[in-house]
Structure formats: C-alpha cells, structure tokens
Amino acid sequence: MNKFFTSLSVMLVAFLLWSNKPAGDGYKPGDKARDFSLKNIDGKMLSLATFPEATKGAIVVFTCNHCPFSKMYEDRIIALDAKYKPKGYPVVAINPNDPSRVPDDSFEKMIERAKEKGFTFPYLVDETQEIAKTYGATNTPHVFVLEKKGKDWIVRFVGAIDDNAKDASQVKERYVEEAVDNLLSGKKVSKAQVKAIGCTIKWKQS
Amino acid sequence: MKKLLFVVGLFWSVGMLSAQNIRVIKKKELLELLKPSENEVVIYNFWASWCAPCVKELPIFRQTAEKWAGKVKVVLISLDFAEDLEKAKKILQKKEITFDTFLLDETKYNTWIDDVEPRWQGAIPMTILQKGKKRVFLNEELTWEQLEKELNVLLNAK
C-alpha cells in the first residue's frame, strides 16, 4: 500500500513538474498559453482577456508584411476571421519581426498593409519578441489555435493554415479550419500539429 | 565562318549548361541525398529565391565548396515552386554557383519536414552539417565565420 502511495506521489510530482515546465521549446498542443498585452495598429494595447470577440478561443497567427508566404496567406487569414469570429474564435495577428532587420515589417508599414488589405482583425506588434519566443513560433505564418477554458488559454493546434501555400483553390486540407471545427463541435482536434515551409522570424541580433 | 559560329555556339551552350544545373527531385530522392556519409562532411542548405536571407548567405556555400573541395560536399536544395526553376537558376548563376543543385518539388510540406529533421518547424534558411551519425542543425542565416567554426568541429571529430 505504501508503495502505491509512493508511486502515486512520484507521479503527482512528475505531473506538476511537467505542467509547470518552462516553455523553452515553445508550446505543444495541450499546453497552457500565456496571455499577452501587445500594441495593436490602432495604438491600443490588446490582450486575449480583453478581446471581446474571443469568447471561445482565438486563432493566433504569427505573420508579417514582407514574407512571401505570409502574403500568399493574407486573404485566407481574412477569410478565417470572417468565418470564425462570429463563432467565438477571432483571428489575432502578431508581427514578431525585428524591423531594423526588415524595414517592411515596421509598425508604420503594418498600419499601411492592414489598411491596403482591409484586415478585419487586430495586427499586434511583438516588440520584445517575448511572445513569439514563449509560444515557440519560428516562422511566418505560424498559427496557434487557443481554446478558452475559464481564464486559461489552452493550445489546441500548432502549425500551418492549409496544405497549399501557393494556390488557395488547390487546397485539399484546411488544417486550421478543421481544428476550430473540431473544437466547436466538442471533438478532439484530429491534426494538432502540422509543419510548413515559411520565412524565419527575424530575431533581434544581440 | 558558319562552322566557326557553330563551334563558338556549341562551346557557349556547353558553358551555360555547366554553369548551373538544378535537378528537380521528389521526397524519395531527397531522403536518398540525406543518407549519412562516413567519409565526408555534407552540408545541406534549404533555400528559396524568395527568401532574402537565404540568397544573401549563398556565397558562403560556394566558398566552402571551394575551400574544402574533396572534404566537404555542399548540397543546395531549393524549395521554390517547380515553375520558378528559372528564378532559382538565375540567382545561382549570379552567385557563381556551378556545382549541381536540387529543387524539391513537394509542396505538401507536412509530409516530409519531419523526415528531414524533427527539430525543424519549416523556417528557411535551414542548414544541416552532417558526418556519419553527427549532425548539426542550424535554423538561421549563417555567416562565413559561423559556418567555418561548425565545419571545423565536424572535420576534426574522429
């Protein structure tokens, strides 16, 4: 019996250590995501907790202006917002790039691009790059679908929007849509991690 | 005169051919390419013509291939779309890369990225240095000094 409790407490400790593990490698599906407070293109700070449309969750997209793969997905990101904002999963776009390395990704250019394309969602700047690092974003575009559980945000999907960057009409698998649809119908996300080619995030050089 | 022109033309076209040849490959051939070699260090670099940092670092791979000829093999793999082959070719010619390179025509990225390197999320530039079982994974734009340092470690490893 003693043995049983010993192994139980070992398991409990292991579980606590595991659930509190530092996010060095970034988030995996099932991890609790941290909230953030980042500047939007309207000049106001935005966090998940104060984002009124994010009633069930959010589609967090690390993206930017300059990256050709991000550009190929701009219209599709707008479409995701149109489809899922009314269902409680709005898009939140975050630009993590260091504008001193890529002038096209500056705050002013973000405002310009959002206006040109008619972004319907917040486009935030991750100036310290802390959020991209904590989430484990490495490329643009890189999506994290979060489900709201009480006050917590649980990562349910990490990766690519769909399976055809170049041609939206040739897409066979819509990974983000499938993930959010799964969540909306109370199911487990069937494909929770999907990799794709993209531009590296332009980290600040120390 | 006509004959002379023909000969000149022939040499010219041969020169163009040897200038740069990109072989379009599929996943199966990519995995063949990635098989470790015990005798030499192989550098794999994944790049694309649309990726500015990739294009910027291309000359260091040419330099490496020249400096360590016979000891280090450089394998450049373009992730351009197949119809952009000429764009990739032009860049390689401009960067004076004359050895054969590859273009991976597989746009269902999720079906092969993990087979190349599980730590890789898909961002390019991405470079792997490999000798036998030893592998260095570098997911950033490299400088000549960085690449030389990493290479020396592998070259000196027993």
mmCIF file of C-alpha atoms in Angstrom:
data_model
loop_
_atom_site.group_PDB
_atom_site.id
_atom_site.type_symbol
_atom_site.label_atom_id
_atom_site.label_comp_id
_atom_site.label_asym_id
_atom_site.label_seq_id
_atom_site.Cartn_x
_atom_site.Cartn_y
_atom_site.Cartn_z
ATOM 1 C CA MET A 1 0.000 0.000 0.000
ATOM 2 C CA ASN A 2 2.877 2.284 0.908
ATOM 3 C CA LYS A 3 4.433 1.555 -2.434
ATOM 4 C CA PHE A 4 1.230 2.588 -4.090
ATOM 5 C CA PHE A 5 1.265 5.988 -2.391
ATOM 6 C CA THR A 6 4.948 6.451 -3.135
ATOM 7 C CA SER A 7 4.427 5.832 -6.821
ATOM 8 C CA LEU A 8 1.315 7.980 -6.765
ATOM 9 C CA SER A 9 3.202 10.900 -5.225
ATOM 10 C CA VAL A 10 6.066 10.390 -7.679
ATOM 11 C CA MET A 11 3.551 10.581 -10.477
ATOM 12 C CA LEU A 12 1.979 13.661 -8.959
ATOM 13 C CA VAL A 13 5.333 15.417 -8.621
ATOM 14 C CA ALA A 14 6.220 14.402 -12.170
ATOM 15 C CA PHE A 15 2.910 15.761 -13.363
ATOM 16 C CA LEU A 16 3.389 19.065 -11.520
ATOM 17 C CA LEU A 17 6.900 19.419 -12.928
ATOM 18 C CA TRP A 18 5.610 18.610 -16.372
ATOM 19 C CA SER A 19 2.704 21.037 -16.256
ATOM 20 C CA ASN A 20 4.961 23.813 -14.998
ATOM 21 C CA LYS A 21 7.749 23.123 -17.427
ATOM 22 C CA PRO A 22 9.376 26.229 -18.839
ATOM 23 C CA ALA A 23 8.312 26.926 -22.375
ATOM 24 C CA GLY A 24 11.834 26.782 -23.759
ATOM 25 C CA ASP A 25 10.838 24.717 -26.755
ATOM 26 C CA GLY A 26 7.578 26.535 -27.249
ATOM 27 C CA TYR A 27 4.042 25.322 -26.872
ATOM 28 C CA LYS A 28 2.725 21.947 -27.879
ATOM 29 C CA PRO A 29 -0.952 21.050 -28.142
ATOM 30 C CA GLY A 30 -2.312 20.687 -24.626
ATOM 31 C CA ASP A 31 -0.048 23.343 -23.092
ATOM 32 C CA LYS A 32 -1.452 26.365 -21.323
ATOM 33 C CA ALA A 33 -0.650 29.510 -23.304
ATOM 34 C CA ARG A 34 0.219 32.777 -21.617
ATOM 35 C CA ASP A 35 -1.827 35.874 -22.319
ATOM 36 C CA PHE A 36 -0.083 38.974 -23.625
ATOM 37 C CA SER A 37 -0.517 42.694 -23.830
ATOM 38 C CA LEU A 38 0.698 43.947 -27.189
ATOM 39 C CA LYS A 39 0.235 47.144 -29.154
ATOM 40 C CA ASN A 40 -2.318 46.971 -31.947
ATOM 41 C CA ILE A 41 -2.088 49.039 -35.150
ATOM 42 C CA ASP A 42 -4.724 51.367 -33.648
ATOM 43 C CA GLY A 43 -2.187 52.245 -30.941
ATOM 44 C CA LYS A 44 -4.140 50.488 -28.175
ATOM 45 C CA MET A 45 -2.878 47.574 -26.133
ATOM 46 C CA LEU A 46 -4.697 44.293 -26.600
ATOM 47 C CA SER A 47 -4.701 41.075 -24.617
ATOM 48 C CA LEU A 48 -6.655 37.862 -25.072
ATOM 49 C CA ALA A 49 -8.549 38.526 -21.835
ATOM 50 C CA THR A 50 -9.749 41.921 -23.044
ATOM 51 C CA PHE A 51 -10.538 40.835 -26.605
ATOM 52 C CA PRO A 52 -14.352 40.887 -26.603
ATOM 53 C CA GLU A 53 -14.891 38.574 -29.586
ATOM 54 C CA ALA A 54 -12.618 35.860 -28.184
ATOM 55 C CA THR A 55 -15.441 34.181 -26.298
ATOM 56 C CA LYS A 56 -14.474 30.566 -27.010
ATOM 57 C CA GLY A 57 -10.891 30.925 -28.093
ATOM 58 C CA ALA A 58 -8.630 32.631 -30.600
ATOM 59 C CA ILE A 59 -6.683 31.940 -33.768
ATOM 60 C CA VAL A 60 -3.279 33.471 -33.068
ATOM 61 C CA VAL A 61 -1.280 33.944 -36.273
ATOM 62 C CA PHE A 62 2.372 34.986 -36.193
ATOM 63 C CA THR A 63 2.815 36.719 -39.523
ATOM 64 C CA CYS A 64 4.352 39.810 -41.082
ATOM 65 C CA ASN A 65 4.297 42.105 -44.097
ATOM 66 C CA HIS A 66 7.364 41.143 -46.094
ATOM 67 C CA CYS A 67 7.373 37.344 -46.155
ATOM 68 C CA PRO A 68 6.099 35.950 -49.480
ATOM 69 C CA PHE A 69 4.445 33.031 -47.705
ATOM 70 C CA SER A 70 2.670 35.412 -45.338
ATOM 71 C CA LYS A 71 1.458 37.424 -48.323
ATOM 72 C CA MET A 72 0.129 34.302 -50.027
ATOM 73 C CA TYR A 73 -1.973 33.681 -46.921
ATOM 74 C CA GLU A 74 -3.284 37.201 -46.216
ATOM 75 C CA ASP A 75 -6.627 36.661 -47.931
ATOM 76 C CA ARG A 76 -7.024 33.294 -46.280
ATOM 77 C CA ILE A 77 -6.343 34.794 -42.842
ATOM 78 C CA ILE A 78 -9.046 37.409 -43.516
ATOM 79 C CA ALA A 79 -11.393 34.575 -44.526
ATOM 80 C CA LEU A 80 -10.615 32.674 -41.313
ATOM 81 C CA ASP A 81 -11.556 35.743 -39.287
ATOM 82 C CA ALA A 82 -14.781 36.224 -41.240
ATOM 83 C CA LYS A 83 -15.759 32.616 -40.696
ATOM 84 C CA TYR A 84 -14.756 32.124 -37.067
ATOM 85 C CA LYS A 85 -15.080 35.498 -35.358
ATOM 86 C CA PRO A 86 -18.894 35.120 -35.238
ATOM 87 C CA LYS A 87 -18.341 31.672 -33.719
ATOM 88 C CA GLY A 88 -16.114 32.943 -30.911
ATOM 89 C CA TYR A 89 -12.704 32.238 -32.459
ATOM 90 C CA PRO A 90 -11.421 35.538 -33.888
ATOM 91 C CA VAL A 91 -8.025 35.944 -35.563
ATOM 92 C CA VAL A 92 -5.273 37.777 -33.695
ATOM 93 C CA ALA A 93 -2.275 38.508 -35.936
ATOM 94 C CA ILE A 94 1.098 39.192 -34.330
ATOM 95 C CA ASN A 95 4.158 40.512 -36.140
ATOM 96 C CA PRO A 96 7.282 39.356 -34.290
ATOM 97 C CA ASN A 97 9.953 40.543 -36.741
ATOM 98 C CA ASP A 98 12.720 42.970 -35.851
ATOM 99 C CA PRO A 99 12.025 45.977 -38.117
ATOM 100 C CA SER A 100 15.664 47.024 -38.013
ATOM 101 C CA ARG A 101 16.372 43.839 -39.975
ATOM 102 C CA VAL A 102 13.291 44.069 -42.195
ATOM 103 C CA PRO A 103 12.128 47.675 -42.646
ATOM 104 C CA ASP A 104 8.970 46.419 -44.397
ATOM 105 C CA ASP A 105 7.830 44.980 -41.075
ATOM 106 C CA SER A 106 7.878 48.284 -39.164
ATOM 107 C CA PHE A 107 4.852 49.445 -37.164
ATOM 108 C CA GLU A 108 4.047 52.149 -39.775
ATOM 109 C CA LYS A 109 4.179 49.581 -42.581
ATOM 110 C CA MET A 110 1.936 47.265 -40.578
ATOM 111 C CA ILE A 111 -0.679 50.030 -40.407
ATOM 112 C CA GLU A 112 -0.326 50.581 -44.172
ATOM 113 C CA ARG A 113 -0.584 46.903 -45.051
ATOM 114 C CA ALA A 114 -3.607 46.347 -42.803
ATOM 115 C CA LYS A 115 -5.355 49.252 -44.500
ATOM 116 C CA GLU A 116 -4.448 48.074 -48.033
ATOM 117 C CA LYS A 117 -5.695 44.560 -47.393
ATOM 118 C CA GLY A 118 -8.613 45.562 -45.167
ATOM 119 C CA PHE A 119 -7.603 43.463 -42.178
ATOM 120 C CA THR A 120 -10.666 42.788 -40.026
ATOM 121 C CA PHE A 121 -8.584 41.583 -37.080
ATOM 122 C CA PRO A 122 -6.053 43.085 -34.672
ATOM 123 C CA TYR A 123 -2.496 43.207 -36.000
ATOM 124 C CA LEU A 124 -0.205 43.402 -32.995
ATOM 125 C CA VAL A 125 3.489 44.094 -32.711
ATOM 126 C CA ASP A 126 5.607 41.817 -30.506
ATOM 127 C CA GLU A 127 8.343 44.362 -29.966
ATOM 128 C CA THR A 128 10.379 42.380 -27.424
ATOM 129 C CA GLN A 129 9.736 39.130 -29.349
ATOM 130 C CA GLU A 130 8.942 37.574 -25.983
ATOM 131 C CA ILE A 131 5.556 36.223 -27.050
ATOM 132 C CA ALA A 132 6.885 34.611 -30.236
ATOM 133 C CA LYS A 133 9.683 33.036 -28.193
ATOM 134 C CA THR A 134 7.377 31.796 -25.434
ATOM 135 C CA TYR A 135 4.900 30.366 -27.910
ATOM 136 C CA GLY A 136 7.706 28.807 -29.915
ATOM 137 C CA ALA A 137 6.848 30.493 -33.177
ATOM 138 C CA THR A 138 9.710 30.055 -35.643
ATOM 139 C CA ASN A 139 8.302 31.026 -38.993
ATOM 140 C CA THR A 140 5.705 33.200 -40.640
ATOM 141 C CA PRO A 141 2.902 32.385 -40.972
ATOM 142 C CA HIS A 142 2.718 30.173 -37.860
ATOM 143 C CA VAL A 143 -0.675 29.532 -36.256
ATOM 144 C CA PHE A 144 -1.632 28.701 -32.668
ATOM 145 C CA VAL A 145 -5.300 27.879 -32.091
ATOM 146 C CA LEU A 146 -6.186 28.500 -28.453
ATOM 147 C CA GLU A 147 -9.254 27.278 -26.638
ATOM 148 C CA LYS A 148 -10.596 29.332 -23.753
ATOM 149 C CA LYS A 149 -11.163 27.306 -20.603
ATOM 150 C CA GLY A 150 -12.334 29.582 -17.825
ATOM 151 C CA LYS A 151 -9.491 32.056 -17.511
ATOM 152 C CA ASP A 152 -6.994 29.778 -19.237
ATOM 153 C CA TRP A 153 -5.999 29.529 -22.875
ATOM 154 C CA ILE A 154 -5.157 26.007 -23.944
ATOM 155 C CA VAL A 155 -3.125 25.359 -27.094
ATOM 156 C CA ARG A 156 -5.099 23.000 -29.338
ATOM 157 C CA PHE A 157 -3.303 23.361 -32.665
ATOM 158 C CA VAL A 158 0.129 24.483 -33.816
ATOM 159 C CA GLY A 159 1.218 24.949 -37.398
ATOM 160 C CA ALA A 160 0.137 25.666 -40.934
ATOM 161 C CA ILE A 161 -3.113 27.105 -42.261
ATOM 162 C CA ASP A 162 -3.574 24.574 -45.053
ATOM 163 C CA ASP A 163 -1.710 22.268 -47.408
ATOM 164 C CA ASN A 164 -1.179 24.559 -50.387
ATOM 165 C CA ALA A 165 0.583 27.864 -49.846
ATOM 166 C CA LYS A 166 0.705 28.869 -53.478
ATOM 167 C CA ASP A 167 -2.770 28.178 -54.677
ATOM 168 C CA ALA A 168 -5.784 28.532 -52.394
ATOM 169 C CA SER A 169 -8.007 26.877 -54.996
ATOM 170 C CA GLN A 170 -5.936 23.690 -54.864
ATOM 171 C CA VAL A 171 -6.147 23.268 -51.098
ATOM 172 C CA LYS A 172 -7.204 19.790 -50.006
ATOM 173 C CA GLU A 173 -6.708 20.044 -46.248
ATOM 174 C CA ARG A 174 -7.648 23.123 -44.237
ATOM 175 C CA TYR A 175 -5.772 22.409 -41.018
ATOM 176 C CA VAL A 176 -6.807 25.461 -39.004
ATOM 177 C CA GLU A 177 -10.448 25.254 -40.095
ATOM 178 C CA GLU A 178 -10.547 21.556 -39.244
ATOM 179 C CA ALA A 179 -9.042 22.252 -35.827
ATOM 180 C CA VAL A 180 -11.523 25.020 -34.968
ATOM 181 C CA ASP A 181 -14.435 22.987 -36.361
ATOM 182 C CA ASN A 182 -13.349 20.081 -34.154
ATOM 183 C CA LEU A 183 -13.279 22.380 -31.110
ATOM 184 C CA LEU A 184 -16.639 23.947 -31.929
ATOM 185 C CA SER A 185 -18.260 20.536 -32.089
ATOM 186 C CA GLY A 186 -16.613 19.460 -28.851
ATOM 187 C CA LYS A 187 -14.272 16.984 -30.506
ATOM 188 C CA LYS A 188 -10.571 16.356 -30.109
ATOM 189 C CA VAL A 189 -8.509 18.145 -32.753
ATOM 190 C CA SER A 190 -7.611 15.395 -35.212
ATOM 191 C CA LYS A 191 -4.461 17.007 -36.624
ATOM 192 C CA ALA A 192 -2.974 19.118 -33.863
ATOM 193 C CA GLN A 193 0.469 19.801 -35.326
ATOM 194 C CA VAL A 194 1.228 20.495 -38.958
ATOM 195 C CA LYS A 195 4.511 21.816 -40.298
ATOM 196 C CA ALA A 196 5.038 24.015 -43.323
ATOM 197 C CA ILE A 197 7.768 25.972 -45.052
ATOM 198 C CA GLY A 198 7.878 29.670 -44.204
ATOM 199 C CA CYS A 199 10.180 32.611 -43.552
ATOM 200 C CA THR A 200 12.272 32.553 -40.399
ATOM 201 C CA ILE A 201 11.230 35.052 -37.766
ATOM 202 C CA LYS A 202 13.789 37.846 -37.897
ATOM 203 C CA TRP A 203 15.126 37.817 -34.340
ATOM 204 C CA LYS A 204 16.921 40.781 -32.846
ATOM 205 C CA GLN A 205 20.651 40.310 -33.104
ATOM 206 C CA SER A 206 22.358 40.606 -29.780
ATOM 207 C CA MET B 1 32.603 31.146 -90.926
ATOM 208 C CA LYS B 2 29.365 29.292 -90.327
ATOM 209 C CA LYS B 3 31.346 26.407 -88.906
ATOM 210 C CA LEU B 4 33.222 28.724 -86.583
ATOM 211 C CA LEU B 5 29.993 30.265 -85.346
ATOM 212 C CA PHE B 6 28.617 26.797 -84.761
ATOM 213 C CA VAL B 7 31.659 25.769 -82.726
ATOM 214 C CA VAL B 8 31.545 29.003 -80.720
ATOM 215 C CA GLY B 9 27.836 28.486 -80.185
ATOM 216 C CA LEU B 10 28.420 24.943 -79.066
ATOM 217 C CA PHE B 11 31.039 25.995 -76.524
ATOM 218 C CA TRP B 12 28.817 28.766 -75.335
ATOM 219 C CA SER B 13 25.871 26.476 -74.783
ATOM 220 C CA VAL B 14 28.028 23.864 -73.049
ATOM 221 C CA GLY B 15 29.318 26.677 -70.852
ATOM 222 C CA MET B 16 25.761 27.655 -69.998
ATOM 223 C CA LEU B 17 24.861 24.080 -69.178
ATOM 224 C CA SER B 18 27.769 23.572 -66.843
ATOM 225 C CA ALA B 19 27.093 26.956 -65.293
ATOM 226 C CA GLN B 20 24.191 25.680 -63.308
ATOM 227 C CA ASN B 21 22.095 22.594 -63.334
ATOM 228 C CA ILE B 22 19.159 22.195 -60.990
ATOM 229 C CA ARG B 23 17.740 18.720 -60.678
ATOM 230 C CA VAL B 24 14.076 18.622 -59.755
ATOM 231 C CA ILE B 25 13.580 15.897 -57.169
ATOM 232 C CA LYS B 26 10.840 14.293 -55.080
ATOM 233 C CA LYS B 27 10.820 13.218 -51.441
ATOM 234 C CA LYS B 28 12.270 9.777 -52.189
ATOM 235 C CA GLU B 29 15.357 11.252 -53.837
ATOM 236 C CA LEU B 30 15.685 13.832 -51.070
ATOM 237 C CA LEU B 31 15.830 11.085 -48.454
ATOM 238 C CA GLU B 32 18.494 9.311 -50.545
ATOM 239 C CA LEU B 33 20.523 12.525 -50.597
ATOM 240 C CA LEU B 34 20.247 12.818 -46.817
ATOM 241 C CA LYS B 35 21.732 9.395 -46.110
ATOM 242 C CA PRO B 36 24.770 9.951 -43.877
ATOM 243 C CA SER B 37 28.233 9.543 -45.327
ATOM 244 C CA GLU B 38 31.111 8.336 -43.121
ATOM 245 C CA ASN B 39 33.849 9.769 -45.308
ATOM 246 C CA GLU B 40 32.906 13.336 -45.841
ATOM 247 C CA VAL B 41 31.054 16.186 -44.262
ATOM 248 C CA VAL B 42 27.935 17.082 -46.180
ATOM 249 C CA ILE B 43 26.290 20.488 -45.874
ATOM 250 C CA TYR B 44 22.609 20.578 -46.747
ATOM 251 C CA ASN B 45 21.131 24.011 -47.236
ATOM 252 C CA PHE B 46 17.423 24.562 -47.823
ATOM 253 C CA TRP B 47 16.783 27.865 -49.568
ATOM 254 C CA ALA B 48 14.419 29.616 -51.998
ATOM 255 C CA SER B 49 14.704 32.501 -54.440
ATOM 256 C CA TRP B 50 12.001 34.415 -52.496
ATOM 257 C CA CYS B 51 13.898 34.137 -49.202
ATOM 258 C CA ALA B 52 16.204 37.142 -48.854
ATOM 259 C CA PRO B 53 18.444 35.827 -46.049
ATOM 260 C CA CYS B 54 18.830 32.560 -47.981
ATOM 261 C CA VAL B 55 20.014 34.336 -51.101
ATOM 262 C CA LYS B 56 22.330 36.518 -49.041
ATOM 263 C CA GLU B 57 24.147 33.559 -47.492
ATOM 264 C CA LEU B 58 24.548 31.549 -50.727
ATOM 265 C CA PRO B 59 28.127 32.768 -51.385
ATOM 266 C CA ILE B 60 29.414 31.173 -48.179
ATOM 267 C CA PHE B 61 28.385 27.768 -49.525
ATOM 268 C CA ARG B 62 30.290 28.391 -52.750
ATOM 269 C CA GLN B 63 33.313 29.461 -50.706
ATOM 270 C CA THR B 64 33.022 26.347 -48.559
ATOM 271 C CA ALA B 65 32.795 24.036 -51.552
ATOM 272 C CA GLU B 66 35.937 25.666 -52.977
ATOM 273 C CA LYS B 67 37.960 25.789 -49.770
ATOM 274 C CA TRP B 68 37.240 22.216 -48.700
ATOM 275 C CA ALA B 69 36.931 20.594 -52.133
ATOM 276 C CA GLY B 70 37.117 16.817 -51.700
ATOM 277 C CA LYS B 71 36.427 17.012 -47.971
ATOM 278 C CA VAL B 72 33.112 18.771 -47.824
ATOM 279 C CA LYS B 73 30.183 18.307 -50.145
ATOM 280 C CA VAL B 74 27.611 21.059 -50.476
ATOM 281 C CA VAL B 75 24.033 20.125 -51.339
ATOM 282 C CA LEU B 76 21.772 23.074 -52.068
ATOM 283 C CA ILE B 77 18.074 22.269 -52.081
ATOM 284 C CA SER B 78 15.737 24.927 -53.403
ATOM 285 C CA LEU B 79 12.193 24.968 -52.057
ATOM 286 C CA ASP B 80 10.975 27.180 -54.873
ATOM 287 C CA PHE B 81 7.842 26.099 -56.675
ATOM 288 C CA ALA B 82 8.803 23.982 -59.701
ATOM 289 C CA GLU B 83 7.589 26.665 -62.112
ATOM 290 C CA ASP B 84 10.057 29.088 -60.533
ATOM 291 C CA LEU B 85 13.028 26.915 -61.505
ATOM 292 C CA GLU B 86 14.412 29.640 -63.784
ATOM 293 C CA LYS B 87 14.303 32.207 -60.974
ATOM 294 C CA ALA B 88 16.346 29.891 -58.773
ATOM 295 C CA LYS B 89 18.747 29.162 -61.627
ATOM 296 C CA LYS B 90 19.330 32.850 -62.298
ATOM 297 C CA ILE B 91 20.207 33.506 -58.676
ATOM 298 C CA LEU B 92 22.608 30.581 -58.534
ATOM 299 C CA GLN B 93 24.296 31.800 -61.717
ATOM 300 C CA LYS B 94 24.582 35.294 -60.314
ATOM 301 C CA LYS B 95 26.141 33.868 -57.163
ATOM 302 C CA GLU B 96 28.533 31.862 -59.392
ATOM 303 C CA ILE B 97 27.463 28.502 -58.052
ATOM 304 C CA THR B 98 28.489 25.953 -60.665
ATOM 305 C CA PHE B 99 28.046 22.638 -58.849
ATOM 306 C CA ASP B 100 24.807 20.726 -59.313
ATOM 307 C CA THR B 101 21.932 21.673 -57.056
ATOM 308 C CA PHE B 102 18.406 20.452 -56.438
ATOM 309 C CA LEU B 103 14.847 21.704 -56.313
ATOM 310 C CA LEU B 104 12.448 19.740 -54.140
ATOM 311 C CA ASP B 105 9.090 19.616 -55.872
ATOM 312 C CA GLU B 106 6.987 18.623 -52.843
ATOM 313 C CA THR B 107 4.600 21.303 -51.644
ATOM 314 C CA LYS B 108 2.756 19.128 -49.116
ATOM 315 C CA TYR B 109 5.342 20.256 -46.614
ATOM 316 C CA ASN B 110 3.978 18.364 -43.648
ATOM 317 C CA THR B 111 4.645 15.062 -45.426
ATOM 318 C CA TRP B 112 8.438 15.430 -45.387
ATOM 319 C CA ILE B 113 9.724 18.139 -42.988
ATOM 320 C CA ASP B 114 9.952 15.727 -40.040
ATOM 321 C CA ASP B 115 11.784 13.196 -42.204
ATOM 322 C CA VAL B 116 14.470 15.762 -42.901
ATOM 323 C CA GLU B 117 14.825 16.990 -39.312
ATOM 324 C CA PRO B 118 12.302 16.649 -36.461
ATOM 325 C CA ARG B 119 13.564 19.844 -34.774
ATOM 326 C CA TRP B 120 12.785 21.843 -37.901
ATOM 327 C CA GLN B 121 9.473 23.762 -37.935
ATOM 328 C CA GLY B 122 9.861 24.704 -41.603
ATOM 329 C CA ALA B 123 11.522 28.115 -41.499
ATOM 330 C CA ILE B 124 14.235 28.798 -44.060
ATOM 331 C CA PRO B 125 17.168 29.295 -44.352
ATOM 332 C CA MET B 126 17.922 25.941 -42.765
ATOM 333 C CA THR B 127 21.298 24.240 -42.850
ATOM 334 C CA ILE B 128 22.389 20.799 -41.709
ATOM 335 C CA LEU B 129 26.028 19.744 -41.358
ATOM 336 C CA GLN B 130 26.377 16.002 -41.298
ATOM 337 C CA LYS B 131 29.137 13.434 -40.980
ATOM 338 C CA GLY B 132 28.185 9.867 -40.177
ATOM 339 C CA LYS B 133 25.946 9.982 -37.140
ATOM 340 C CA LYS B 134 26.941 13.515 -36.201
ATOM 341 C CA ARG B 135 24.551 16.219 -37.236
ATOM 342 C CA VAL B 136 24.441 19.968 -36.620
ATOM 343 C CA PHE B 137 21.097 21.706 -37.195
ATOM 344 C CA LEU B 138 21.271 25.449 -37.887
ATOM 345 C CA ASN B 139 17.978 27.230 -38.465
ATOM 346 C CA GLU B 140 19.170 30.772 -39.163
ATOM 347 C CA GLU B 141 21.093 32.880 -41.649
ATOM 348 C CA LEU B 142 24.755 31.956 -41.280
ATOM 349 C CA THR B 143 27.932 33.951 -41.560
ATOM 350 C CA TRP B 144 31.143 32.587 -43.037
ATOM 351 C CA GLU B 145 32.742 32.564 -39.561
ATOM 352 C CA GLN B 146 29.871 30.616 -38.046
ATOM 353 C CA LEU B 147 29.844 28.034 -40.811
ATOM 354 C CA GLU B 148 33.634 27.660 -40.736
ATOM 355 C CA LYS B 149 33.581 27.158 -36.965
ATOM 356 C CA GLU B 150 30.880 24.486 -37.094
ATOM 357 C CA LEU B 151 32.620 22.797 -40.027
ATOM 358 C CA ASN B 152 35.961 22.648 -38.247
ATOM 359 C CA VAL B 153 34.350 20.923 -35.284
ATOM 360 C CA LEU B 154 32.939 18.237 -37.565
ATOM 361 C CA LEU B 155 36.075 17.928 -39.710
ATOM 362 C CA ASN B 156 38.217 17.437 -36.630
ATOM 363 C CA ALA B 157 35.830 14.990 -34.990
ATOM 364 C CA LYS B 158 37.031 11.397 -35.017
#
